[in-house]
One Martini backbone bead per residue (centre of mass of N, CA, C, O) as a GRO file, in nm:
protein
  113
    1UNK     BB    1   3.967   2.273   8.249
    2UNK     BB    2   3.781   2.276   8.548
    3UNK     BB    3   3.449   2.150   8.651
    4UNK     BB    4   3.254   2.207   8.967
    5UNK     BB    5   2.922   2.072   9.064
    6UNK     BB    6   2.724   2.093   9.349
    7UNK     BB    7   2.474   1.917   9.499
    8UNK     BB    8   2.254   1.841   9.743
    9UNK     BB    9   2.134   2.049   9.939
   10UNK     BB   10   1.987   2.126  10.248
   11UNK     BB   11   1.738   2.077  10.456
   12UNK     BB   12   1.784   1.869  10.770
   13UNK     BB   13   1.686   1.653  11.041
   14UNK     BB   14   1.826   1.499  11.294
   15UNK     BB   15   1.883   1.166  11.154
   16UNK     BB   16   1.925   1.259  10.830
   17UNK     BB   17   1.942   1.181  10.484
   18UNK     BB   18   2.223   1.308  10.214
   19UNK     BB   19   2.310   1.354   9.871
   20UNK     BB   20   2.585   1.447   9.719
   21UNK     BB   21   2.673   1.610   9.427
   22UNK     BB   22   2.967   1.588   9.170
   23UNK     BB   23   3.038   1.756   8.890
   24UNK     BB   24   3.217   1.705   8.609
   25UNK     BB   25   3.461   1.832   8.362
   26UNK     BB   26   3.619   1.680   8.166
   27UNK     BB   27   3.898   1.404   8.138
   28UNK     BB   28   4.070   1.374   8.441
   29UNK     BB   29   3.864   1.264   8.645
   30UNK     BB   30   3.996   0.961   8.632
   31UNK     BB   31   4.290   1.039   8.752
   32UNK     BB   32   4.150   1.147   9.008
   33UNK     BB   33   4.175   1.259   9.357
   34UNK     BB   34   3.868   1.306   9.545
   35UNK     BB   35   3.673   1.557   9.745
   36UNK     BB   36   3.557   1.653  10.073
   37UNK     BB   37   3.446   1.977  10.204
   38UNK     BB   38   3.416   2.227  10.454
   39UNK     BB   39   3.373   2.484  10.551
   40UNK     BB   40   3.569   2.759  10.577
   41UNK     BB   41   3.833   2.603  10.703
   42UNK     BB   42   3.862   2.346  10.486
   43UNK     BB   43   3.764   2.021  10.573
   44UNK     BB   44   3.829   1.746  10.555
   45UNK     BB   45   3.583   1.443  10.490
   46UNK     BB   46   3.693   1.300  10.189
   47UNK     BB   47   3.829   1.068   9.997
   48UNK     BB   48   3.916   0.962   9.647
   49UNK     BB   49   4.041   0.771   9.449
   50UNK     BB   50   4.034   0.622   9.136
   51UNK     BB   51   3.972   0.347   9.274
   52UNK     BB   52   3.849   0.360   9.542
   53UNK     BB   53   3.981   0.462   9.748
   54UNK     BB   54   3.919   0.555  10.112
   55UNK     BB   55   3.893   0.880  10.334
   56UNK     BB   56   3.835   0.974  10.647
   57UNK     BB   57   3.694   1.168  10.899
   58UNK     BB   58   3.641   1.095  11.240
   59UNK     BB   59   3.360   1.282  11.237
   60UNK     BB   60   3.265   1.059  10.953
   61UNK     BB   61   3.257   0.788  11.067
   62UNK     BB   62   2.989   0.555  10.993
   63UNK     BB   63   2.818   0.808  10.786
   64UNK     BB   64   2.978   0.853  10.568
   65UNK     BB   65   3.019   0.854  10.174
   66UNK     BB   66   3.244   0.784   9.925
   67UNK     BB   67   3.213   0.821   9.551
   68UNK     BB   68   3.233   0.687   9.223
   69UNK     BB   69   3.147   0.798   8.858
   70UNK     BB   70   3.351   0.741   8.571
   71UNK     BB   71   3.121   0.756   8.363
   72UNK     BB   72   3.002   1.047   8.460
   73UNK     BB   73   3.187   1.230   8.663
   74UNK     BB   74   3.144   1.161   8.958
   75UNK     BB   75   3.062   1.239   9.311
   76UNK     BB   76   2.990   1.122   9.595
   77UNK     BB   77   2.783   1.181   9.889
   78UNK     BB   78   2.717   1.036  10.188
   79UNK     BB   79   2.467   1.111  10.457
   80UNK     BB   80   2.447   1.004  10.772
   81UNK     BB   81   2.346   1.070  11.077
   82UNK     BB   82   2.271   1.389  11.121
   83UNK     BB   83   2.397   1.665  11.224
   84UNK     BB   84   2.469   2.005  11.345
   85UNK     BB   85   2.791   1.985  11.293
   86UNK     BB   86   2.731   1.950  10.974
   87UNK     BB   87   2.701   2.238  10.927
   88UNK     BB   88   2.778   2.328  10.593
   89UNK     BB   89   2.969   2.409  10.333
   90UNK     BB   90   3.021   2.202  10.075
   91UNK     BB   91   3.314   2.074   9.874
   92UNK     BB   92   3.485   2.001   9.585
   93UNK     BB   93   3.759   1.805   9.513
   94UNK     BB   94   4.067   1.832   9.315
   95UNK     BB   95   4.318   1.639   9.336
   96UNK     BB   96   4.705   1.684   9.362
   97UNK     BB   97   4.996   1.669   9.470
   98UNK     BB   98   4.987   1.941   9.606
   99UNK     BB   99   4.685   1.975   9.599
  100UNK     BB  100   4.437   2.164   9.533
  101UNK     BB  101   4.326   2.222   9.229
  102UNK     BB  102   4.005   2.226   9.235
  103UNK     BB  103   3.685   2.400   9.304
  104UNK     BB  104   3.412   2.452   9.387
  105UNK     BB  105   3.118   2.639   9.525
  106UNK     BB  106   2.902   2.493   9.690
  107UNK     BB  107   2.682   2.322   9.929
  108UNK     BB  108   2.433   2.363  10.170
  109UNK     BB  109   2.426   2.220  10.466
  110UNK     BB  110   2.118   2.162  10.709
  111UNK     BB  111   2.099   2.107  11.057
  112UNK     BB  112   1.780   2.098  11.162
  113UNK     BB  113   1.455   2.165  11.376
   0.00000   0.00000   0.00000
């Protein structure tokens, strides 16, 4: 069993950058590729392999980053130049071949003035 826990969500006002951190749990969190996605209809945000290749949506490339660090067990997104429609609650998710193995339960960042 793994555990997903995000933190780092905020209000924040439109053109600040905001750092989200995903902690997992359990030791398989190095062979798998994660995730961040975002509100309700959960859109995949940004992808990272155990290698560290990444893959974003079209609506945050240039602006936010995901990394991870397998020695912590942890992923971060990095969000810069913050618009009010990143407004979201951000999920953390562990993918296996079939699509998410597991979620968080997810942080919300508000882009609002």
């Amino acid at each position: 069993q793994v555990q997903l826990v995000e933190s780092g969500g905020a209000l924040v006002q439109p053109g600040g950058s905001l750092r989200l951190s995903c902690a997992a749990s359990g030791s398989i969190f190095t062979t798998y590729r994660m995730a961040w996605y975002r509100a309700a209809s959960r859109e995949l945000v940004a992808t990272i392999t155990n290698g560290g290749r990444t893959n974003y949506a079209d609506s945050v490339k240039g602006r936010f980053t995901i990394s991870r660090d397998n020695a912590k067990n942890t992923v971060y997104l990095q969000m810069n130049n913050l618009k009010p429609e990143d407004t979201a609650v951000y999920y953390c998710a562990l993918l296996g071949s079939g699509g998410v193995n597991y979620w968080g339960k997810g942080t919300l960042v508000t882009v609002s003035s």
